[in-house]
mmCIF file of C-alpha atoms in Angstrom:
data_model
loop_
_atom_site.group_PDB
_atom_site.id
_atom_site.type_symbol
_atom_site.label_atom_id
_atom_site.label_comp_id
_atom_site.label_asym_id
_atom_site.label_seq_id
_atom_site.Cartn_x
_atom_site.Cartn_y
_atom_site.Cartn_z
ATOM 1 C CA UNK A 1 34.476 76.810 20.755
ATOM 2 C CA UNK A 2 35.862 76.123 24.432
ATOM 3 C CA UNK A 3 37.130 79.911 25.695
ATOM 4 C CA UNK A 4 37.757 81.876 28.755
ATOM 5 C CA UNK A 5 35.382 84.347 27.329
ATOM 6 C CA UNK A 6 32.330 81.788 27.134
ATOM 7 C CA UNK A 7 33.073 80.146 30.553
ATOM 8 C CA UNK A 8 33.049 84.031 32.334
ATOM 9 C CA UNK A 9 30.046 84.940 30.627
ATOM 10 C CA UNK A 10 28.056 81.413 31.878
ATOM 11 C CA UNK A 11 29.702 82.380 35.077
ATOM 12 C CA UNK A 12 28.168 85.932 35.065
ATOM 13 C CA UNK A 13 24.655 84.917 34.264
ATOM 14 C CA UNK A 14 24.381 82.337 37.548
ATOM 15 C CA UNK A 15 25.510 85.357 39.727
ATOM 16 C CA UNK A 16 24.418 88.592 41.234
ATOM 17 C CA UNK A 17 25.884 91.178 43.399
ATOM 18 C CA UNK A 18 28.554 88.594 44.079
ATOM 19 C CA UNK A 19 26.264 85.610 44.919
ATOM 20 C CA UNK A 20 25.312 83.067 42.990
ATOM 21 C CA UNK A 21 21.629 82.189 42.426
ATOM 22 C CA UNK A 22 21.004 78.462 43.670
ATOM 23 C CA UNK A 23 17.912 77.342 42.839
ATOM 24 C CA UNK A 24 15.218 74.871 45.805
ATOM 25 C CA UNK A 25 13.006 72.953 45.322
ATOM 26 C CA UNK A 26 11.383 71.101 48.706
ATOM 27 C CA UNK A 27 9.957 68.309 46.031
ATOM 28 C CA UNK A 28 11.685 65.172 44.888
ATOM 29 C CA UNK A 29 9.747 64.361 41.808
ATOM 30 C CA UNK A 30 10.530 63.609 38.292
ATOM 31 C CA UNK A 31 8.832 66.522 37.145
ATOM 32 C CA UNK A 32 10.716 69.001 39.958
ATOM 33 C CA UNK A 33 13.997 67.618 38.431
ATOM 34 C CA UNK A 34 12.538 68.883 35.295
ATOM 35 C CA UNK A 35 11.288 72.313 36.501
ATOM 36 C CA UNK A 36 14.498 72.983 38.325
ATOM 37 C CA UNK A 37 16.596 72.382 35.332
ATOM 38 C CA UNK A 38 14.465 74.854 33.150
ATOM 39 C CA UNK A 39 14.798 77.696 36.112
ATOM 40 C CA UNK A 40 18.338 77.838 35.281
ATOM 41 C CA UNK A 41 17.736 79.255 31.899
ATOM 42 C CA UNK A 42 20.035 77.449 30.300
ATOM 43 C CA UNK A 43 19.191 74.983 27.573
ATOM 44 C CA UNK A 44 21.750 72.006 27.360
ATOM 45 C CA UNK A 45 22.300 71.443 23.596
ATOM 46 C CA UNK A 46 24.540 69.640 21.184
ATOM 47 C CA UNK A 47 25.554 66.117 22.491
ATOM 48 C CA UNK A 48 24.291 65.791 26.142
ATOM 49 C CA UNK A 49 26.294 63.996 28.700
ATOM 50 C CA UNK A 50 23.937 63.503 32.354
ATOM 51 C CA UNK A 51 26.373 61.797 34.740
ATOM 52 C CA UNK A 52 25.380 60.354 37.871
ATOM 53 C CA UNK A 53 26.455 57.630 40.183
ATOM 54 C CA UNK A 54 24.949 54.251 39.195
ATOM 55 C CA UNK A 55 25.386 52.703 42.424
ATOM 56 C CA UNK A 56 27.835 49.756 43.393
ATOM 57 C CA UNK A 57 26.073 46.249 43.857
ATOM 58 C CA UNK A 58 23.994 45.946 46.972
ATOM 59 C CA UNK A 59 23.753 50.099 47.106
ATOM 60 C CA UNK A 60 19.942 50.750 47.261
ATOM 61 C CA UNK A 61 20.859 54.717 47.719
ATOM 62 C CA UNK A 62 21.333 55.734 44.286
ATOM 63 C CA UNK A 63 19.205 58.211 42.173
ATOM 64 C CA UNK A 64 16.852 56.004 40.561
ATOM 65 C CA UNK A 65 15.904 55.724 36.945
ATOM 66 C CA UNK A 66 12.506 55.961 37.544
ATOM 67 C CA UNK A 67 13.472 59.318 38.841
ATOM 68 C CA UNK A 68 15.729 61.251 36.596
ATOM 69 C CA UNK A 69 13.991 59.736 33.441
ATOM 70 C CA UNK A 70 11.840 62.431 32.657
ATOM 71 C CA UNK A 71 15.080 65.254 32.698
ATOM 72 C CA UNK A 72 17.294 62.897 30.618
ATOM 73 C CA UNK A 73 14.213 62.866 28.349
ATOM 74 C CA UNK A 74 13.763 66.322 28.093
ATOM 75 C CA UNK A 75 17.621 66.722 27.158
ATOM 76 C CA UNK A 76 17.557 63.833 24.960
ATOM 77 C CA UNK A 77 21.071 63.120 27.191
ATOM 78 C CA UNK A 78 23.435 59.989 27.955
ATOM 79 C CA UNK A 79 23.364 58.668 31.261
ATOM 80 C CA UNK A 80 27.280 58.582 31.710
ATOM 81 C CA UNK A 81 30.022 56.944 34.047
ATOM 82 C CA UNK A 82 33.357 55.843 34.613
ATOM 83 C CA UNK A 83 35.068 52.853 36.123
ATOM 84 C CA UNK A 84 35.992 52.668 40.228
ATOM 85 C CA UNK A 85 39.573 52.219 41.029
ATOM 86 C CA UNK A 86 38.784 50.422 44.690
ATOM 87 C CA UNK A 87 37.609 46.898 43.165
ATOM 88 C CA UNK A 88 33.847 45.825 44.327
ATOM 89 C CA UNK A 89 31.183 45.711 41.089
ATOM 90 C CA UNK A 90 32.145 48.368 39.074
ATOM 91 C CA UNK A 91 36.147 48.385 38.976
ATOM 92 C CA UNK A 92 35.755 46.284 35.728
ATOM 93 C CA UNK A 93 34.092 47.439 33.170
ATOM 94 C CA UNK A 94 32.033 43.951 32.444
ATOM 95 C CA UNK A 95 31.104 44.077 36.076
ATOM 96 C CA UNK A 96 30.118 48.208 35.593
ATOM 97 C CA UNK A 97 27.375 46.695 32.799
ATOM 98 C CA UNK A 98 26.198 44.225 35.078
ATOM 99 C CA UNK A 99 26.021 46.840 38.134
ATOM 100 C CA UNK A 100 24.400 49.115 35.709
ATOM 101 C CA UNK A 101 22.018 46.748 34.267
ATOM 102 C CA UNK A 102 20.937 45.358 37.441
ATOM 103 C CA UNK A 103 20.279 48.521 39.068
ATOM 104 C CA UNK A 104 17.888 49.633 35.672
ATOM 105 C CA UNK A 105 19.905 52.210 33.575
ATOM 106 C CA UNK A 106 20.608 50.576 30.553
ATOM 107 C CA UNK A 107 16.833 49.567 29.811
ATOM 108 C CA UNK A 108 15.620 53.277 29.976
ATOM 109 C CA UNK A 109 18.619 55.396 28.710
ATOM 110 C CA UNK A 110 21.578 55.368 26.302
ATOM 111 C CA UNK A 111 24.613 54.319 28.683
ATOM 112 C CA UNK A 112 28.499 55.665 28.048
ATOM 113 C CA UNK A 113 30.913 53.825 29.943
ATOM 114 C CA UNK A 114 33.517 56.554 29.238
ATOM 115 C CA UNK A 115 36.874 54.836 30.016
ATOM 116 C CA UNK A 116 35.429 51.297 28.837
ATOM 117 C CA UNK A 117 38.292 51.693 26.246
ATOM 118 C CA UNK A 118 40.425 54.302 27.390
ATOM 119 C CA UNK A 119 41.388 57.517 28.494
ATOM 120 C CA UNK A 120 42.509 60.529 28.007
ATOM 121 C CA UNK A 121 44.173 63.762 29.396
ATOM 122 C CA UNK A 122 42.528 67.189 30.018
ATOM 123 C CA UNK A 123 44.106 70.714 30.814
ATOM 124 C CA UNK A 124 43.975 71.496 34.622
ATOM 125 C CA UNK A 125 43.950 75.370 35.602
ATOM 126 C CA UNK A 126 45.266 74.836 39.381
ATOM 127 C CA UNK A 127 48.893 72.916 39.184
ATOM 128 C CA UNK A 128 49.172 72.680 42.889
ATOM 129 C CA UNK A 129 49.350 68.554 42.920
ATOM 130 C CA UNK A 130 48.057 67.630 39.404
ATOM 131 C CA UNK A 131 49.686 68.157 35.643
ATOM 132 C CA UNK A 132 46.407 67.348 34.245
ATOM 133 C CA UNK A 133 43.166 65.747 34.876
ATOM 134 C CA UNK A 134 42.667 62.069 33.327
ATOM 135 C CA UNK A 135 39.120 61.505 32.300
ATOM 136 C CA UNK A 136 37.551 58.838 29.963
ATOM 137 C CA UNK A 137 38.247 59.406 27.040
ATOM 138 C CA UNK A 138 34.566 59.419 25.546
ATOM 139 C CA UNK A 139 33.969 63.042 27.128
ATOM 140 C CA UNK A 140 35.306 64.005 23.829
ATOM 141 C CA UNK A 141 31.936 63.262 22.610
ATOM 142 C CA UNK A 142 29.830 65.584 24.883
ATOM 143 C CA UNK A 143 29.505 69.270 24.129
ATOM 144 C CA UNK A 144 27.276 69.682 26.946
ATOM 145 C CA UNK A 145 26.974 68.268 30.766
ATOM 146 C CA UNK A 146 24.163 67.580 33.052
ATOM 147 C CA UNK A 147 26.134 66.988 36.634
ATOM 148 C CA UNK A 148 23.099 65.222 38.226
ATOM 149 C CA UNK A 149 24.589 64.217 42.220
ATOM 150 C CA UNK A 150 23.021 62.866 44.762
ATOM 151 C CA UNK A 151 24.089 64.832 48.030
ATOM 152 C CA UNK A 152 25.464 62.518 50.897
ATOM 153 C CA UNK A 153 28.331 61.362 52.912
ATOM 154 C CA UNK A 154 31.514 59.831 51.799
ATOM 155 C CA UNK A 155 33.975 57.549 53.666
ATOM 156 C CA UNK A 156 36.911 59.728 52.164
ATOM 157 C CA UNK A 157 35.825 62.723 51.093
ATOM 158 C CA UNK A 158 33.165 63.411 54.013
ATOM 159 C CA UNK A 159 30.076 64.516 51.303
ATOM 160 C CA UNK A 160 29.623 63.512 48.004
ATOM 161 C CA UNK A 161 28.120 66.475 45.809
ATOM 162 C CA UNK A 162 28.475 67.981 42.612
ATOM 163 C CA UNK A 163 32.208 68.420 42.620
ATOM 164 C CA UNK A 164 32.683 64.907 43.806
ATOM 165 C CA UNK A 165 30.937 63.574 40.799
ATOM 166 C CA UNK A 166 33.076 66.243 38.446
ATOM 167 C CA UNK A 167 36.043 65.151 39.717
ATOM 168 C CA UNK A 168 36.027 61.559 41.329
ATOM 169 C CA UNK A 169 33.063 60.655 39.079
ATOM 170 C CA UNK A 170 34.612 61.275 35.899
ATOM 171 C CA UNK A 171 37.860 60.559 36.522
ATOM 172 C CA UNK A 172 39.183 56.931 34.811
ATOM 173 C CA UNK A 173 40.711 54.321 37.113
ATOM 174 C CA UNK A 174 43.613 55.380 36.593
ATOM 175 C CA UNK A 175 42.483 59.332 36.998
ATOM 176 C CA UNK A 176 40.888 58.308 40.545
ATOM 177 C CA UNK A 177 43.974 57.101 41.849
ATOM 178 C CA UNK A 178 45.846 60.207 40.938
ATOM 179 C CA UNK A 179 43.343 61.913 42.311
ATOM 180 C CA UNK A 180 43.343 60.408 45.513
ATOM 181 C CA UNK A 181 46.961 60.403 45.851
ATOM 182 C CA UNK A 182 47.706 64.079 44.608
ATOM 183 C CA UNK A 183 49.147 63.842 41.890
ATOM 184 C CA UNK A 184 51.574 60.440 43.738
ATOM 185 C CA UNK A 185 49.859 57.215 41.301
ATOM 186 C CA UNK A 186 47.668 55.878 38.633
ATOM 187 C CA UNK A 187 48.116 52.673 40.018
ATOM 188 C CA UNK A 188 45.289 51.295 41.788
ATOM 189 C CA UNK A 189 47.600 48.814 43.669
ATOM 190 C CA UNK A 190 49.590 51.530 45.004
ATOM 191 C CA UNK A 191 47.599 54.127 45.342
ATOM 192 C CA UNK A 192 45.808 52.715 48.743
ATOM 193 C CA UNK A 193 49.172 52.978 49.861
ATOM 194 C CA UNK A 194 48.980 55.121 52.884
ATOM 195 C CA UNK A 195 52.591 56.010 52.988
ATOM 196 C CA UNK A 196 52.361 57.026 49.530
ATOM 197 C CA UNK A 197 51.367 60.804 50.730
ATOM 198 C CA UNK A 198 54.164 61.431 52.765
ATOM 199 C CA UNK A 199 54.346 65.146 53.434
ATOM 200 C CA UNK A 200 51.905 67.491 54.661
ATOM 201 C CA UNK A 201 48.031 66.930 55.497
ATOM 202 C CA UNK A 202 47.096 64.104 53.295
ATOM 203 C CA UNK A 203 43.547 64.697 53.737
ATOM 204 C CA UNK A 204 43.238 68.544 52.197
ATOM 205 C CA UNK A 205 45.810 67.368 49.308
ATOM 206 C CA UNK A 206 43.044 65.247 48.160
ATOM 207 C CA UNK A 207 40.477 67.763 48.684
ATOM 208 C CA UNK A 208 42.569 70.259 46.964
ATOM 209 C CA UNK A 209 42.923 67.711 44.219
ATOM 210 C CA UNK A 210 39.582 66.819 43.730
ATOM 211 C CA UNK A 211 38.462 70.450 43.519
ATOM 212 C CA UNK A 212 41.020 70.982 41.217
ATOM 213 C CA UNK A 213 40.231 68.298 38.917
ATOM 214 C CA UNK A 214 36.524 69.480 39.356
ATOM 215 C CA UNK A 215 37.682 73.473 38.002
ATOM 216 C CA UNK A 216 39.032 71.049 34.974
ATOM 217 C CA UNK A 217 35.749 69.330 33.621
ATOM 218 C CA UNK A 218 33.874 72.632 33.878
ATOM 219 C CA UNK A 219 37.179 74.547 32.324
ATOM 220 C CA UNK A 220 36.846 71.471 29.297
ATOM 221 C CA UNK A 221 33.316 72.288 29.012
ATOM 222 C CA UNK A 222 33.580 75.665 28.346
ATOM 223 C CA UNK A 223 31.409 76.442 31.659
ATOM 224 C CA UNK A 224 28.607 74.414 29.463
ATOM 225 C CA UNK A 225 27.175 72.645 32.378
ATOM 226 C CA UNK A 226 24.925 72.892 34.923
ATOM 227 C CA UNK A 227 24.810 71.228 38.254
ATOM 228 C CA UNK A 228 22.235 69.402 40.284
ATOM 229 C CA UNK A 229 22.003 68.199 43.658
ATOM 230 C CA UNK A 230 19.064 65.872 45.097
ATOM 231 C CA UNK A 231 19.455 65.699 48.799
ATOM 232 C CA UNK A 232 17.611 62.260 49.285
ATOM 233 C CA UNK A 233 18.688 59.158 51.073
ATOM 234 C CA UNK A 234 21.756 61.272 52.618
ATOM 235 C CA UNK A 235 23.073 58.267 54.309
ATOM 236 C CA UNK A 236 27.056 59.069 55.968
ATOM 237 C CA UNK A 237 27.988 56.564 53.119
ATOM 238 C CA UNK A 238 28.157 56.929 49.741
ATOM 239 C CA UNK A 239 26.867 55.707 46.562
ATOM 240 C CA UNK A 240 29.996 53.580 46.217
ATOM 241 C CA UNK A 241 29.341 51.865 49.361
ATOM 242 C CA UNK A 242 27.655 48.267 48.427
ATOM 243 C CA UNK A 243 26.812 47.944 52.330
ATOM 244 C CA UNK A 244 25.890 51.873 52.730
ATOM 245 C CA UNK A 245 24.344 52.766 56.800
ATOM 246 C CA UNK A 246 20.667 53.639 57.063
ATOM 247 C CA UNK A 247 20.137 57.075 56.322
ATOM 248 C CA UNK A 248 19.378 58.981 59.686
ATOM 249 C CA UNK A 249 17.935 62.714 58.130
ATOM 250 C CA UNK A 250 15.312 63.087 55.856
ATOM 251 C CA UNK A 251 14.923 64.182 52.389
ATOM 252 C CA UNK A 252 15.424 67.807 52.088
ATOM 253 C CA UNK A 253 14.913 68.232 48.305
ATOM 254 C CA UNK A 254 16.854 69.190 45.037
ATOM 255 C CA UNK A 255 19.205 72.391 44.728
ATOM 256 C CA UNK A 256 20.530 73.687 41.775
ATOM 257 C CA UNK A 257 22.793 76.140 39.794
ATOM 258 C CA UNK A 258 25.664 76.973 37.186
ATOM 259 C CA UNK A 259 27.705 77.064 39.972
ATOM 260 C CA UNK A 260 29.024 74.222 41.603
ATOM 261 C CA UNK A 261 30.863 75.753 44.529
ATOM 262 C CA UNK A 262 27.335 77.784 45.195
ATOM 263 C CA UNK A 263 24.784 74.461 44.943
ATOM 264 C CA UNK A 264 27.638 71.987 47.379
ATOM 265 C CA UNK A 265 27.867 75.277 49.750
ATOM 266 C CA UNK A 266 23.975 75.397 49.952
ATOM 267 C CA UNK A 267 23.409 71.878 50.675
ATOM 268 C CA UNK A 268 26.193 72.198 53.291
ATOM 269 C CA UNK A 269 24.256 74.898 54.730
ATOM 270 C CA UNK A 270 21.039 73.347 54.925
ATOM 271 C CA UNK A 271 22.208 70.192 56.542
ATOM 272 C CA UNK A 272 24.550 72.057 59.783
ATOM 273 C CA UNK A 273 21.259 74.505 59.959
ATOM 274 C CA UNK A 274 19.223 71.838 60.355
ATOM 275 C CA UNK A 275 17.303 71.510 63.367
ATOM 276 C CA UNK A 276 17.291 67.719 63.905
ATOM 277 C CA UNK A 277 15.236 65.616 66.289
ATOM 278 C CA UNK A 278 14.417 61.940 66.700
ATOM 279 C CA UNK A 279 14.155 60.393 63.885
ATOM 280 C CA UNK A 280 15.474 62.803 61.615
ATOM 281 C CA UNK A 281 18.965 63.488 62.571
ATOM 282 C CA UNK A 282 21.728 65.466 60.796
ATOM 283 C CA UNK A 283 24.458 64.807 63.531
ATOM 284 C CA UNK A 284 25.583 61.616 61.899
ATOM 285 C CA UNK A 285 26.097 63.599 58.817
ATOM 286 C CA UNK A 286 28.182 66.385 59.914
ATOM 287 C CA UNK A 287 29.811 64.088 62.513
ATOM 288 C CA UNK A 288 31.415 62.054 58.691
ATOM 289 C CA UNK A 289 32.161 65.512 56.968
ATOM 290 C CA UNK A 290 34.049 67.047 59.293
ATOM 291 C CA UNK A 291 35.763 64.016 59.647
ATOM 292 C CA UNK A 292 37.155 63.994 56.860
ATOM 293 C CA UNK A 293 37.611 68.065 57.183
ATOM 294 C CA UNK A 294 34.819 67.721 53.789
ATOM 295 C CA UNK A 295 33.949 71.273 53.777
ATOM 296 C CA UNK A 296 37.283 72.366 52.732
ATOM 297 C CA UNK A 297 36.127 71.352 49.456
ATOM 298 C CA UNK A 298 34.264 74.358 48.751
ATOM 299 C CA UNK A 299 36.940 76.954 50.507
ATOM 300 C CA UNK A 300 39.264 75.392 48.163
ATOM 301 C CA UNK A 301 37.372 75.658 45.305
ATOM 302 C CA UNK A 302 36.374 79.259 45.349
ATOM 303 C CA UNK A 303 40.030 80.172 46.176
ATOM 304 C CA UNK A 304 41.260 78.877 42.818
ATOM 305 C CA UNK A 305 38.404 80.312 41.041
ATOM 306 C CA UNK A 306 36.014 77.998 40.395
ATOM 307 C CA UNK A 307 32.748 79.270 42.140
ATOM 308 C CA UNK A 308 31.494 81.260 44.992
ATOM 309 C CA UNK A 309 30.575 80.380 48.488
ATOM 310 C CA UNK A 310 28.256 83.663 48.602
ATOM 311 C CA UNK A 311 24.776 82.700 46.723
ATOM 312 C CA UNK A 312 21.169 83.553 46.848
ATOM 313 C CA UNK A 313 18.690 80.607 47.590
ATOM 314 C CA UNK A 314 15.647 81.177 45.243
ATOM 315 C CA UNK A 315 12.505 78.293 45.982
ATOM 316 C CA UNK A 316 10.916 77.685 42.666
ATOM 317 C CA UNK A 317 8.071 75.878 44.765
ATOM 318 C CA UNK A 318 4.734 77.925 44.988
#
């Protein structure tokens, strides 16, 4: 049973003293997917929905199967995805299967295209620009979620992390484009409109959006879901970038928690911290999230309640 009892309690057991405990680990390994999952102590169950990005076409950046096969395994989980709303391979959904197909999923896992066949509307707590979140409509069959991100830059949002792939990620077409217009479309040939956000900072009402629609997944979940970042091929572009730049940092590793404002915070942290050099530069990186003012994201977030900024990095590595 989904209640505001349940999701406080998950809540409670990710933090401490105010801080939330965001787990390390330096290695990018099937089994450290694996490990890092189990430190969090909580055992997905039921129906288990693992949604990542399967890459556009020509994207070489994505989280490979080869990869996260051994955690959907352990979970006995459904790789899961919805459709774009900017054209390129995975707009339609016979194009999706190819993308997906191509790029390995479908031979190793059970694949849910949520919003193949429709969609459907979810409660959202923070009425600011949205009514209500639209999602596919085959999240109805989940009673548990794996948010498995990859942690990188994004053209419009400045990083993609675990609250980009709550929101954005499983979002319909038609939920995307109200997304990205605040609450203005569902139309993806209006919502690129760029007069279509005509008061205020356009930028931060889509940030404010997409957090919002992020506090609605976990709210629909019942705080039943845990969240994963692997900081690996952190190119400026993202995932959804068929043509993405050559990533200019290196691998950092994977970072999780129960709390998704905690685990984006912490790889935010790592990467400005960094001390970069030749070779292995995070300037790029920060150079496309302020940009796009991306770290907003998480001040928005833990003002409407969704997480906290304040956490406590534990390494699981020996």
């Amino acid at each position: 049973m989904r209640t505001k009892a349940l999701v406080m309690m998950l809540m409670m057991t990710a933090t401490v003293f105010g801080q939330s405990k965001v787990y390390m680990t330096k290695e990018i390994t099937p089994e450290s997917l694996v490990k890092i999952y189990k430190a969090l102590g909580v055992e997905a169950q039921g129906r288990v929905a693992v949604k990542i990005s399967t890459g556009e076409g020509g994207n070489k950046h994505y989280l490979k199967p080869t990869l996260i096969r051994q955690l959907v395994e352990e979970v006995n989980g459904t790789i899961v995805e919805c459709c774009t709303a900017y054209g390129g391979t995975r707009q339609d959904p016979k194009k999706h299967w190819e993308t997906i197909h191509e790029h390995g999923f479908d031979s190793i896992f059970a694949v849910d295209l949520m919003d193949e066949f429709g969609q459907i509307r979810i409660p959202i707590q923070d009425k600011k620009h949205l009514k209500y979140d639209i999602v596919g409509e085959h999240l109805a069959n989940y009673d548990f979620m794996i948010n498995l991100a990859h942690f990188k830059g994004h053209a419009m949002g400045g990083f993609g992390g675990v609250m980009k792939n709550a929101s954005i990620g499983v979002a319909s077409t038609a939920g995307k484009c109200y997304i990205h217009t605040a609450g203005k479309s569902t139309d993806p040939k209006t919502a690129w409109n760029p007069g279509i956000l005509a008061e205020g900072d356009t930028q931060d009402l889509f940030i404010e959006s997409m957090a919002a629609a992020a506090q609605a997944v976990h709210n629909y979940f019942s705080g039943k879901v845990i969240y994963i970042n692997v900081m690996n091929n952190m190119s400026v572009d993202c995932d959804c970038d068929g043509n993405p730049a050559k990533p200019e940092l290196k691998d950092m590793g994977i970072v999780a928690s129960l709390d998704p404002v905690a685990v984006d915070q912490a790889c935010l942290d790592m990467v400005f911290n960094y001390k970069g050099k030749p070779g292995d530069d995070n300037k790029p990186l920060i150079q496309r999230i302020n940009r796009q003012h991306g770290t907003y994201i998480t001040d928005y977030a833990e003002k409407i309640g969704l997480g906290s900024k304040k956490y406590e990095l534990i390494s699981i590595d020996k």
